[in-house]
Amino acid sequence: MEKKKSMLTGEIAAAALRESFVKLDPRIMMRNPVMFVVEIGFLVTLLLCFAPDAFGGTVPRWFNITTTLILLLTLLFANFAEALAEGRGKAQADSLKKTKQDITANKVANGGVKSVPASELRKGDFVVVASGELIPGDGEVVEGLASVDESAITGESAPVIKEAGGDFSSVTGGTKVVSDRIKVRITADPGESFLDRMISLVEGAKRQKTPNEIALNTVLVGLTLIFLIVVVTLPFLADYLDIRMEIPILIALLVCLIPTTIGGLLSAIGIAGMDRVTQFNVLAMSGKAVEASGDINTIILDKTGTITFGNRMASEFVPASGSREEEAAFWAAISSLRDETPEGRSVLELMKKNGLPYDAKLAEGGEFVEFKAETRMSGIDLKDGRSVRKGAVDAVKQWVRSQGGEIPGDLDASSAAIATAGGTPLAVAVDSRVYGLIHLKDTVKPGMRERFDQMRRMGIKTIMCTGDNPLTAATIAREAGVDDFIAESKPEDKIAVIRREQAEGKLVAMTGDGTNDAPALAQADVGIAMNSGTVAAKEAANMVDLDSDPSKIIEVVAIGKQLLMTRGALTTFSIANDVAKYFAIIPAMFMLAIPQMQALNIMRLDSPLSAILSALIFNAIIIPLLIPLAMRGVAYKPMSTGRLLGKNLLIYGLGGVIAPFVGIKLIDLAVQAFI
Amino acid sequence: MTTLSLISIAVTLLIAVLLAKPVGLYLAAAFDYGPNRLNRVFGPLERLIYRISGFREENQSWKSYAAALVVSNAVMILLVYLVLRFQGALPLNPAGVANMEPSLAFNTAISFMANTDLQHYSGESGVSYLSQATVLVFSMFVSPATGLALAMAFIRGLSGKGAGNFFADLIRALTRVLLPVAFVSALLFVFMGVPQTFESAATATTLEGAQQTIARGPIASFLAIKELGNNGGGFLGVNSAHPFENPSGLSNLLQILLMLLVTSALPFAYGKMVGSLRQGRVLFVSMLTMLIVMTGVSLSTESAGNPVLNNLGIQHEQGSMEGKEVRLGEAQSAFYSVITTAAETGAVNTMHDTLTPIGGMVPLANMMLNTVFGGMGVGFVNVLMYALIAVFLSGLMVGRTPEFLGRKIEGKEMKLIAVTLLVQPFLILVPTAIALATNPDTISNPGFHGLTQALYEFTSAAANNGSGFEGLGDATTFWNVSTGIVMYLGRYISMVTLLAVAGSLAAKKPVPAASGTFRTDTAMFGAVFVGIVLIVGALTFFPALVLGPIAEQLTL
């Protein structure tokens, strides 16, 4: 499954179109009470098309037919919105299902290996997967090491290393081993695997209404009932005045008043919100989790990997006694010329930044010595016979001593100083002489400060967790601009912080990947596990980030907020629209009996029937016009809640009052040509 | 309209505004169960009541608070009903008033206990002194006390405290608020010339030599609680239009201040109780703004006079005086009609039936919205309900699960609020439709005005206002029973559902305010609140108003 930015393919649209008709089934329609009322209205006007005087009406037949068609369109538009939102998920699910098909597993049984279909595997079975084969189910590597292509799940094509033991032992069914061979213990029964859950999630099969959606739906049903009372009692009031109310006109009034705009788009907004999270390569286990993420008060972030790059960037050169800083830097650069590790590159960057010279030609023709776990050093053997090394301080010391070199007296003190400040020292040596140290320092990722500022404006507190000593932690915290930090933190500290914040009534989000993060992930209101993490972490979390990028939590929060905002904005818009619709329909209804009602016809609509049809047409076409907004979500930029409310009220509240006045008038101009 | 009458209205409003905050702070203290100085003043009397009644100031659960409220009120309705039914045989009946017929007694008992005081009888001839001075005055104290208790319990819920104790609140409302204020204001009314006597009607011989019966009685004490408790039931049939019930401009002023006294103070009491006066001030200013707009509309249309007379070229510069007291003038009459419906009192000093169509729509709109201050306690609780709706929508618009005073508003609360929201339109529009369809002959006017008469009657009943548009032949079984039911449901359904909302909110863990929290003490929130009230109200009642007062105005 590749990341698709635009999922609106013609195929999906065509499928959604078909689906819109299927959804006309009253049994399905009933789930959406607002649109169900429209459907009943549609059925009544449909009846009136064939028997215009079924209720003693005097409305022309063409009016009944037109009303019926507009109501049908209103229903189809709403269904189309929902089907379109669902369709995007379905398309994704289909591509996932293809991945799932027909995997043969090499099951370890009775000392031998037997080929069985993957669907027969149960929890606790062992399988062997070799290079080029698909992993038949979710599991844990118990033997061996292999690189695995997880692009089927994550869309990321670079293979990842999976090995037995530790935090990189979990493998996902449907991913492909590209080198070596591993033995895997299966940890999920068929139907419960990650892929299965993912399919059912994106398919929306198990979609349940979220708490906020339920609350909003209640309000919409309440409003619908109120308008039902208004419209049902109206003919009795009119009758006292000897004014006859026509059934299709009453239905038109009712349909215009009830919140069809938001009613028709509500479920699409929810599905699209989930979908946006998925597009973002984050898999939310429930819509509730996405909604909750919009409410987060506190985010707990690991320092390493999330806020900083890790202990990897060269920040200064510390010369050993008897050497100058330029010398230490010079040899550090030479040793790094062909070193493609982040550390190596950061040395050259630092040289450039500080304007220190080095002669790259010196390394020409030399032999690069790669970093190895046994040697813990890397470097280059120059053509002139000299060997340059950089690496862990004790490893370099040993190497120098073995060549009869002396260790400068201040080396240990300097390296201890670097370590105390939270950095990592690398020693640089040429043959028997140690020139100095490279101070590798944690570096805050670019843009983090701005992000934390944004979050502060959103009212979210950030807490950084780190194993560093308080001094280092404080430095990084200040540099990154987080609100609070926990130094020398142990996994149980995270739970303690989460509980403390929750006791104050706050909602807490965190990211994690290790098995020891699992309890904290479960305790947090929004726990995002990295896909690279352990099975335990993934199971405890309510979201999984397929790209394993811990800082994504910030975007997820924004999506959660956007979801609620879209609902609020369209509800406000929908209700605000009613003002103009009243001014279109009410004068039209009574104009014949009470000519003075013309005073209320402030839009100067052409005739009573054209006024009613125009309001009804506006009511219908506003739904498809707003589908893109429902899918995309209203624009969200972090700002204070007061300003945000002011802005949205202006656009969707005031705009919602004005837009239909303009829209209905324009439609009326068009409609009167036909009447 | 003269400049002087405008000034007098402005001064009246100014006094009301100045009184609101100190009275609010007093209310907050009066209902605080903790030790405070007021206990020293009222403690002895209250302890005596507790000893006699056996009640104790124990905290009740939300359910038992609601149950105590509904059941005790029901028992009292029954009691009032029985006295009215048998008043003919009971003492203190010098005028020999007969027993009240069942449907009228049903209506009257509910009417007084539900703080409505819709009177389908005439005070002079329909009830004995015993009924008037005991059961009716009794319910005129107990029903506002019930409303006040409800407000206190609801506010406690929002601030996360327990509901409190219904009986303790009821007793405190009586001993600390209603009795003292009513006593003092009754004396003031006597001083202004309102009669206070137990003697039967006086008989006078007019200049022509005819015999005239002049009704009188313990009017001053009745009047005091009628206005203070937002009851509105007149001792005399024509209510505060009668010189004995409203002798002068000064008594008119005092009545208006009494009507607004508690209901305008409640926002401040609320602010104090939730620990932020700003929260209350926003709501107070919002409601005051609506009141001023309503007053403006009413004054301008009443002073413009009747367009028909204007068109005939009849000199008309004192405004539309039809049905108004010349003593009070068109401005004070129109202003009174706005205040009595804003504060859901229902006392009248003019015939609302003869207000200009738009002038009559203003009281109607006040009652339909039921949030322009509103009646004793219940009005403010209704206001808080709209505040919850406003928070819900605004919360969504800023992308957070809505929270009010730190408590999340979720499905359960919205369900209860939706039910509550339905009550008002249902109780107004459905019975109006039924009445127009089945009982058109009891409505004295055909056409738009007749429709308004029926609409007004049920709006007044549902909002527990009690003022009559008059012109209805409303002393029939149909009107007695239908408005009786509407009054009962209009009062108690929302009391129970909103107490449930408070209970549900109180049980939630409060979220501390952070910079991302949506603030409910800002002018913007006030604007959203007013917007929601007006839009929901307008959307619900616009068609009915179009067919009633608006059509009438347009066709004049």
Coordinates of N, CA, C and O in Angstrom, one line a residue, chain A residues 211-212 214-216 218-219 222 225-227 229-230 233-234 236-238 240-241 243 291 294-297 456-460 502-507 560-561 564-569 571-572 575-576 578-579 582-583 586 590 594 596-597 599-600 641-646 648-649 652, chain B residues 392-402 408-411 414-416 418 421-422 425-426 429-430 432-434 436-437 440 443 445-448 450-451 455 509-512 514-519 524-525 528 535-536 538-544 546-548 550-551 554-555:
Chain A
P211 N -18.0 9.1 21.3 CA -18.8 9.8 22.3 C -19.2 11.1 21.8 O -20.4 11.5 22.0
N212 N -18.3 11.8 21.2 CA -18.7 13.2 20.8 C -19.7 13.2 19.6 O -20.6 14.0 19.6
I214 N -21.9 10.9 19.3 CA -23.2 10.5 19.9 C -23.8 11.8 20.5 O -25.0 12.0 20.3
A215 N -23.0 12.6 21.2 CA -23.6 13.8 21.8 C -24.1 14.7 20.8 O -25.2 15.3 20.9
L216 N -23.4 14.9 19.7 CA -23.8 15.8 18.6 C -25.0 15.3 18.0 O -26.0 16.0 17.7
T218 N -27.3 13.5 19.2 CA -28.4 13.8 20.1 C -29.0 15.2 19.9 O -30.2 15.4 19.8
V219 N -28.1 16.1 19.8 CA -28.5 17.5 19.6 C -29.3 17.6 18.2 O -30.3 18.3 18.2
G222 N -32.6 16.2 18.6 CA -33.5 17.1 19.3 C -34.0 18.2 18.4 O -35.2 18.5 18.4
L225 N -36.6 17.0 16.1 CA -37.9 16.8 16.7 C -38.6 18.2 17.0 O -39.8 18.3 16.8
I226 N -37.8 19.2 17.3 CA -38.4 20.5 17.6 C -39.0 21.0 16.3 O -40.2 21.4 16.2
F227 N -38.3 20.8 15.1 CA -38.9 21.3 13.9 C -40.0 20.5 13.4 O -41.0 21.0 12.8
I229 N -42.2 19.3 15.5 CA -43.4 19.9 16.2 C -43.8 21.2 15.5 O -45.0 21.4 15.3
V230 N -42.8 22.0 15.2 CA -43.2 23.3 14.5 C -44.0 23.0 13.3 O -45.0 23.7 13.1
T233 N -47.6 21.3 13.8 CA -48.6 22.1 14.4 C -49.0 23.3 13.5 O -50.1 23.8 13.6
L234 N -48.2 23.6 12.5 CA -48.4 24.8 11.7 C -49.7 24.7 10.9 O -50.5 25.8 10.9
F236 N -52.5 23.5 11.7 CA -53.6 23.8 12.6 C -53.7 25.2 12.9 O -54.8 25.8 13.0
L237 N -52.6 25.9 13.1 CA -52.6 27.3 13.4 C -53.1 28.0 12.1 O -53.9 28.9 12.2
A238 N -52.7 27.6 11.0 CA -53.1 28.2 9.7 C -54.6 28.0 9.5 O -55.3 28.9 9.0
Y240 N -56.9 27.8 11.6 CA -57.8 28.8 12.3 C -57.9 30.1 11.5 O -58.9 30.8 11.7
L241 N -56.9 30.4 10.7 CA -57.0 31.6 9.9 C -57.5 31.3 8.5 O -57.4 32.2 7.6
I243 N -56.3 29.4 6.3 CA -55.3 29.3 5.3 C -55.0 27.8 5.2 O -54.8 27.1 6.2
E291 N -10.4 11.1 18.5 CA -11.1 12.2 19.2 C -10.4 12.7 20.5 O -10.3 13.9 20.7
G294 N -7.5 15.0 20.3 CA -7.7 16.4 20.2 C -7.9 17.1 21.5 O -7.8 18.3 21.6
D295 N -8.1 16.3 22.6 CA -8.3 16.9 23.9 C -7.1 16.8 24.8 O -7.2 17.1 26.0
I296 N -6.0 16.3 24.2 CA -4.8 16.1 25.1 C -4.4 17.3 25.8 O -4.3 18.4 25.2
N297 N -4.1 17.2 27.1 CA -3.6 18.3 27.8 C -2.1 18.2 28.0 O -1.4 19.2 28.1
R456 N 2.2 24.9 23.1 CA 1.8 25.7 24.2 C 0.6 26.6 23.9 O -0.2 26.8 24.7
R457 N 0.6 27.1 22.6 CA -0.5 27.9 22.2 C -1.8 27.1 22.1 O -2.9 27.6 22.3
M458 N -1.7 25.8 21.8 CA -2.8 25.0 21.8 C -3.2 24.6 23.3 O -4.2 23.9 23.5
G459 N -2.4 25.0 24.2 CA -2.7 24.7 25.6 C -2.2 23.3 26.0 O -2.8 22.7 26.9
I460 N -1.3 22.8 25.3 CA -0.7 21.4 25.6 C 0.6 21.6 26.3 O 1.5 22.3 25.9
Q502 N -3.3 12.6 35.2 CA -4.7 12.1 35.0 C -5.5 12.4 36.3 O -6.7 12.7 36.2
A503 N -4.8 12.4 37.4 CA -5.5 12.6 38.7 C -6.0 14.1 38.7 O -6.9 14.4 39.4
E504 N -5.3 14.9 38.0 CA -5.7 16.3 37.9 C -6.8 16.5 36.8 O -7.1 17.6 36.5
G505 N -7.2 15.4 36.2 CA -8.3 15.5 35.2 C -7.7 15.7 33.8 O -8.5 16.0 32.9
K506 N -6.4 15.6 33.6 CA -5.9 15.9 32.3 C -5.8 14.6 31.5 O -5.8 13.5 32.0
L507 N -5.9 14.8 30.2 CA -5.7 13.7 29.2 C -4.2 13.7 28.8 O -3.7 14.7 28.4
G560 N -7.1 15.3 15.5 CA -8.2 15.2 16.4 C -9.0 16.5 16.6 O -10.2 16.5 16.6
K561 N -8.3 17.5 16.7 CA -8.9 18.8 16.9 C -9.7 19.2 15.7 O -10.8 19.7 15.7
L564 N -13.1 17.5 15.5 CA -14.2 18.1 16.3 C -14.6 19.5 15.7 O -15.8 19.8 15.6
M565 N -13.6 20.2 15.2 CA -13.9 21.5 14.6 C -14.7 21.4 13.4 O -15.6 22.3 13.2
T566 N -14.5 20.4 12.6 CA -15.3 20.3 11.4 C -16.7 20.0 11.7 O -17.6 20.6 11.2
R567 N -16.9 19.2 12.7 CA -18.3 18.9 13.2 C -19.0 20.2 13.7 O -20.1 20.5 13.3
G568 N -18.2 20.9 14.6 CA -18.8 22.1 15.1 C -19.1 23.2 14.1 O -20.2 23.8 14.1
A569 N -18.2 23.3 13.1 CA -18.3 24.3 12.1 C -19.5 24.0 11.2 O -20.3 24.9 11.0
T571 N -22.1 22.1 12.0 CA -23.3 22.2 12.7 C -23.8 23.7 12.8 O -25.0 24.0 12.5
T572 N -22.8 24.6 13.1 CA -23.2 26.0 13.2 C -23.7 26.5 11.9 O -24.7 27.2 11.8
I575 N -27.3 25.2 11.1 CA -28.3 25.9 11.9 C -28.5 27.3 11.4 O -29.6 27.8 11.3
A576 N -27.3 28.0 11.2 CA -27.4 29.4 10.8 C -28.1 29.5 9.4 O -28.8 30.5 9.2
D578 N -30.7 28.2 8.5 CA -32.2 28.2 8.7 C -32.8 29.6 8.7 O -33.9 29.7 8.3
V579 N -32.0 30.6 9.1 CA -32.6 31.9 9.1 C -33.0 32.3 7.7 O -34.2 32.7 7.5
Y582 N -36.0 30.3 6.4 CA -37.3 30.8 6.9 C -37.8 32.0 6.1 O -39.0 32.1 5.7
F583 N -36.9 32.9 5.8 CA -37.3 34.1 5.1 C -37.6 33.8 3.6 O -38.2 34.6 3.0
I586 N -41.4 31.0 4.6 CA -42.5 31.4 5.4 C -43.4 32.5 4.6 O -44.6 32.3 4.5
F590 N -47.5 31.9 2.9 CA -48.7 32.7 3.3 C -49.0 33.8 2.4 O -50.0 34.5 2.6
I594 N -52.2 36.1 2.7 CA -51.9 37.4 3.4 C -50.9 38.1 2.5 O -49.7 38.0 2.6
Q596 N -49.8 40.9 2.5 CA -48.8 41.8 3.2 C -47.5 41.1 3.6 O -46.5 41.7 3.9
M597 N -47.6 39.7 3.5 CA -46.4 38.9 3.9 C -45.2 39.2 3.0 O -44.1 38.9 3.2
A599 N -43.8 41.8 2.7 CA -42.8 42.5 3.5 C -41.7 41.7 4.1 O -40.6 42.1 4.3
L600 N -42.0 40.4 4.4 CA -41.0 39.5 4.9 C -40.2 38.9 3.8 O -39.2 38.2 4.1
T641 N -7.6 29.8 21.8 CA -9.0 29.3 21.6 C -9.9 30.5 21.3 O -10.8 30.3 20.5
G642 N -9.7 31.6 22.0 CA -10.5 32.8 21.7 C -10.5 33.2 20.3 O -11.5 33.4 19.7
R643 N -9.3 33.3 19.7 CA -9.2 33.8 18.4 C -9.7 32.7 17.4 O -10.4 33.1 16.4
L644 N -9.5 31.5 17.7 CA -10.0 30.4 16.9 C -11.5 30.4 16.8 O -12.1 30.3 15.7
L645 N -12.1 30.6 18.0 CA -13.6 30.6 18.0 C -14.1 31.8 17.2 O -15.0 31.7 16.4
G646 N -13.4 33.0 17.4 CA -13.8 34.2 16.7 C -13.8 33.9 15.2 O -14.7 34.3 14.5
N648 N -13.8 31.0 13.5 CA -14.7 30.1 13.0 C -16.2 30.6 13.1 O -17.0 30.2 12.2
L649 N -16.5 31.4 14.1 CA -17.8 31.9 14.2 C -18.1 32.9 13.0 O -19.2 32.9 12.5
Y652 N -18.2 30.4 9.8 CA -19.3 29.4 9.7 C -20.6 29.9 10.3 O -21.7 29.4 9.9
Chain B
F392 N -21.1 23.7 24.3 CA -21.0 22.5 23.5 C -20.6 22.9 22.0 O -19.6 22.4 21.5
L393 N -21.3 23.8 21.5 CA -21.0 24.2 20.1 C -19.7 24.9 20.0 O -18.9 24.6 19.1
S394 N -19.4 25.8 20.9 CA -18.1 26.6 20.8 C -17.0 25.6 21.1 O -15.9 25.8 20.4
G395 N -17.2 24.7 22.0 CA -16.1 23.7 22.2 C -15.7 23.0 21.0 O -14.6 22.8 20.6
L396 N -16.8 22.5 20.3 CA -16.5 21.8 19.0 C -15.8 22.7 18.0 O -14.9 22.3 17.3
M397 N -16.2 24.0 18.0 CA -15.6 24.9 17.0 C -14.1 25.2 17.3 O -13.4 25.6 16.4
V398 N -13.7 25.0 18.5 CA -12.2 25.1 18.8 C -11.5 23.8 18.9 O -10.4 23.7 19.2
G399 N -12.3 22.7 18.6 CA -11.6 21.4 18.5 C -11.3 20.8 19.8 O -10.3 20.1 20.0
R400 N -12.2 21.0 20.8 CA -12.0 20.2 22.1 C -13.4 19.6 22.5 O -14.4 20.2 22.2
T401 N -13.3 18.5 23.2 CA -14.5 18.1 23.8 C -15.0 19.2 24.7 O -14.2 19.6 25.6
P402 N -16.2 19.6 24.6 CA -16.6 20.8 25.3 C -16.6 20.6 26.8 O -17.0 19.5 27.3
K408 N -16.6 18.0 31.5 CA -16.9 17.6 30.1 C -18.4 17.5 29.9 O -19.1 16.8 30.7
I409 N -18.8 18.0 28.8 CA -20.2 17.8 28.4 C -20.3 16.7 27.4 O -19.7 16.9 26.3
E410 N -20.9 15.6 27.7 CA -20.9 14.5 26.8 C -22.3 14.0 26.5 O -23.3 14.7 26.7
G411 N -22.4 12.8 25.9 CA -23.6 12.3 25.4 C -24.8 12.4 26.4 O -25.9 12.8 26.1
M414 N -26.1 15.9 27.0 CA -26.7 16.4 25.8 C -28.1 15.8 25.6 O -29.0 16.4 25.1
K415 N -28.2 14.5 25.9 CA -29.5 13.8 25.8 C -30.5 14.5 26.7 O -31.6 14.8 26.3
L416 N -30.1 14.7 28.0 CA -31.0 15.3 28.9 C -31.4 16.8 28.5 O -32.5 17.2 28.6
A418 N -31.4 17.9 25.4 CA -32.2 17.8 24.2 C -33.7 17.6 24.6 O -34.6 18.2 24.1
L421 N -35.0 20.8 26.0 CA -35.2 21.7 25.0 C -36.5 21.5 24.2 O -37.1 22.4 23.7
L422 N -36.9 20.2 24.2 CA -38.1 19.9 23.4 C -39.4 20.3 24.2 O -40.4 20.5 23.6
P425 N -41.2 23.9 23.2 CA -42.0 24.0 22.0 C -43.2 23.0 22.0 O -44.3 23.3 21.5
F426 N -43.0 21.8 22.6 CA -44.1 20.9 22.6 C -45.2 21.4 23.4 O -46.4 21.4 22.9
L429 N -46.7 24.7 21.4 CA -47.3 24.6 20.0 C -48.4 23.5 19.9 O -49.4 23.8 19.3
V430 N -48.2 22.4 20.6 CA -49.2 21.3 20.4 C -50.5 21.7 21.0 O -51.5 21.6 20.4
T432 N -51.6 24.6 21.6 CA -52.2 25.8 20.9 C -52.9 25.2 19.6 O -54.0 25.6 19.3
A433 N -52.3 24.3 19.0 CA -52.9 23.7 17.8 C -54.2 23.0 18.1 O -55.2 23.2 17.5
I434 N -54.2 22.3 19.3 CA -55.4 21.6 19.7 C -56.5 22.5 20.0 O -57.6 22.4 19.6
L436 N -56.9 25.6 19.0 CA -57.4 26.3 17.9 C -58.3 25.4 17.0 O -59.3 25.9 16.5
A437 N -58.0 24.1 17.0 CA -58.8 23.2 16.2 C -60.1 22.8 16.9 O -61.1 22.6 16.3
P440 N -62.4 26.8 19.1 CA -62.3 28.1 18.5 C -63.3 29.1 19.1 O -63.1 30.3 19.2
I443 N -62.4 31.5 22.0 CA -61.5 32.6 21.7 C -62.3 33.8 21.2 O -63.0 33.7 20.2
N445 N -61.5 36.6 19.6 CA -61.2 37.2 18.4 C -61.0 36.2 17.3 O -60.4 35.2 17.5
P446 N -61.4 36.5 16.1 CA -61.1 35.7 14.9 C -59.7 36.1 14.5 O -59.1 37.1 14.9
G447 N -59.2 35.4 13.5 CA -58.0 35.8 12.8 C -56.7 35.8 13.7 O -56.6 35.1 14.7
F448 N -55.8 36.6 13.2 CA -54.4 36.6 13.8 C -54.5 36.9 15.3 O -53.7 36.3 16.1
G450 N -56.8 36.3 17.5 CA -57.3 35.1 18.2 C -56.2 34.1 18.4 O -56.1 33.5 19.4
L451 N -55.5 33.9 17.3 CA -54.4 32.9 17.3 C -53.4 33.3 18.4 O -52.9 32.5 19.2
L455 N -52.1 31.3 21.7 CA -50.6 31.0 21.8 C -50.1 31.6 23.1 O -49.3 31.0 23.8
K509 N -14.7 14.3 37.0 CA -13.5 14.9 37.5 C -13.2 16.2 36.8 O -13.2 16.3 35.6
P510 N -13.1 17.3 37.5 CA -12.8 18.6 36.8 C -11.5 18.7 36.2 O -10.5 18.1 36.7
V511 N -11.4 19.2 35.0 CA -10.1 19.5 34.3 C -9.7 20.9 34.7 O -10.5 21.8 34.5
P512 N -8.4 21.0 35.1 CA -8.0 22.4 35.5 C -7.9 23.3 34.2 O -7.7 22.8 33.1
A514 N -6.6 25.5 31.5 CA -5.2 25.7 30.9 C -5.4 26.7 29.8 O -6.5 27.2 29.5
S515 N -4.3 27.1 29.1 CA -4.5 28.1 28.1 C -5.3 27.6 26.9 O -5.9 28.4 26.2
G516 N -5.4 26.3 26.8 CA -6.2 25.8 25.6 C -7.7 25.6 26.0 O -8.5 25.3 25.1
T517 N -8.0 25.9 27.3 CA -9.4 25.7 27.7 C -10.3 26.8 27.1 O -9.8 28.0 27.0
F518 N -11.5 26.5 26.7 CA -12.4 27.4 26.1 C -12.9 28.3 27.3 O -13.5 27.7 28.2
R519 N -12.8 29.6 27.2 CA -13.2 30.4 28.4 C -14.7 30.8 28.3 O -15.1 31.1 27.2
M524 N -17.0 37.2 24.2 CA -17.3 36.4 23.0 C -18.3 35.3 23.4 O -19.2 34.9 22.7
F525 N -18.0 34.7 24.6 CA -19.0 33.6 25.0 C -20.4 34.2 25.3 O -21.4 33.6 24.9
V528 N -22.0 34.3 22.0 CA -22.4 33.0 21.5 C -23.7 32.6 22.2 O -24.7 32.1 21.6
I535 N -31.3 32.3 18.2 CA -31.6 31.4 17.1 C -32.5 30.3 17.4 O -33.4 30.0 16.6
V536 N -32.2 29.6 18.5 CA -33.1 28.4 18.8 C -34.5 28.9 19.0 O -35.5 28.3 18.5
A538 N -35.9 31.7 18.0 CA -36.5 32.3 16.7 C -36.9 31.1 15.8 O -38.0 31.1 15.2
L539 N -36.0 30.1 15.7 CA -36.3 29.1 14.7 C -37.5 28.3 15.2 O -38.3 27.8 14.4
T540 N -37.7 28.2 16.5 CA -38.8 27.4 17.0 C -40.1 28.1 16.8 O -41.1 27.5 16.5
F541 N -40.2 29.4 17.2 CA -41.4 30.0 17.3 C -41.7 31.0 16.1 O -42.8 31.6 16.1
F542 N -40.8 31.2 15.2 CA -41.0 32.1 14.1 C -42.3 31.9 13.4 O -43.1 32.9 13.2
P543 N -42.6 30.7 12.9 CA -43.8 30.5 12.1 C -45.1 30.9 12.9 O -46.0 31.6 12.4
A544 N -45.1 30.5 14.2 CA -46.3 30.9 15.0 C -46.4 32.4 15.2 O -47.5 32.9 15.1
V546 N -45.3 34.6 13.2 CA -45.6 35.2 11.9 C -47.1 35.2 11.7 O -47.7 36.2 11.2
L547 N -47.7 34.1 12.1 CA -49.2 33.9 11.9 C -50.0 34.7 12.9 O -51.1 35.0 12.7
G548 N -49.3 35.0 14.0 CA -50.0 35.8 15.1 C -49.7 37.3 15.0 O -50.1 38.0 14.0
I550 N -47.1 39.1 14.0 CA -46.5 39.7 12.8 C -47.5 40.0 11.7 O -47.6 41.1 11.1
A551 N -48.3 38.9 11.4 CA -49.4 39.1 10.4 C -50.3 40.2 10.8 O -50.8 41.0 10.0
L554 N -48.7 43.5 10.2 CA -48.6 43.8 8.7 C -49.9 44.1 8.1 O -50.0 44.9 7.2
T555 N -51.0 43.6 8.6 CA -52.3 43.8 8.0 C -53.1 45.0 8.6 O -54.2 45.2 8.3

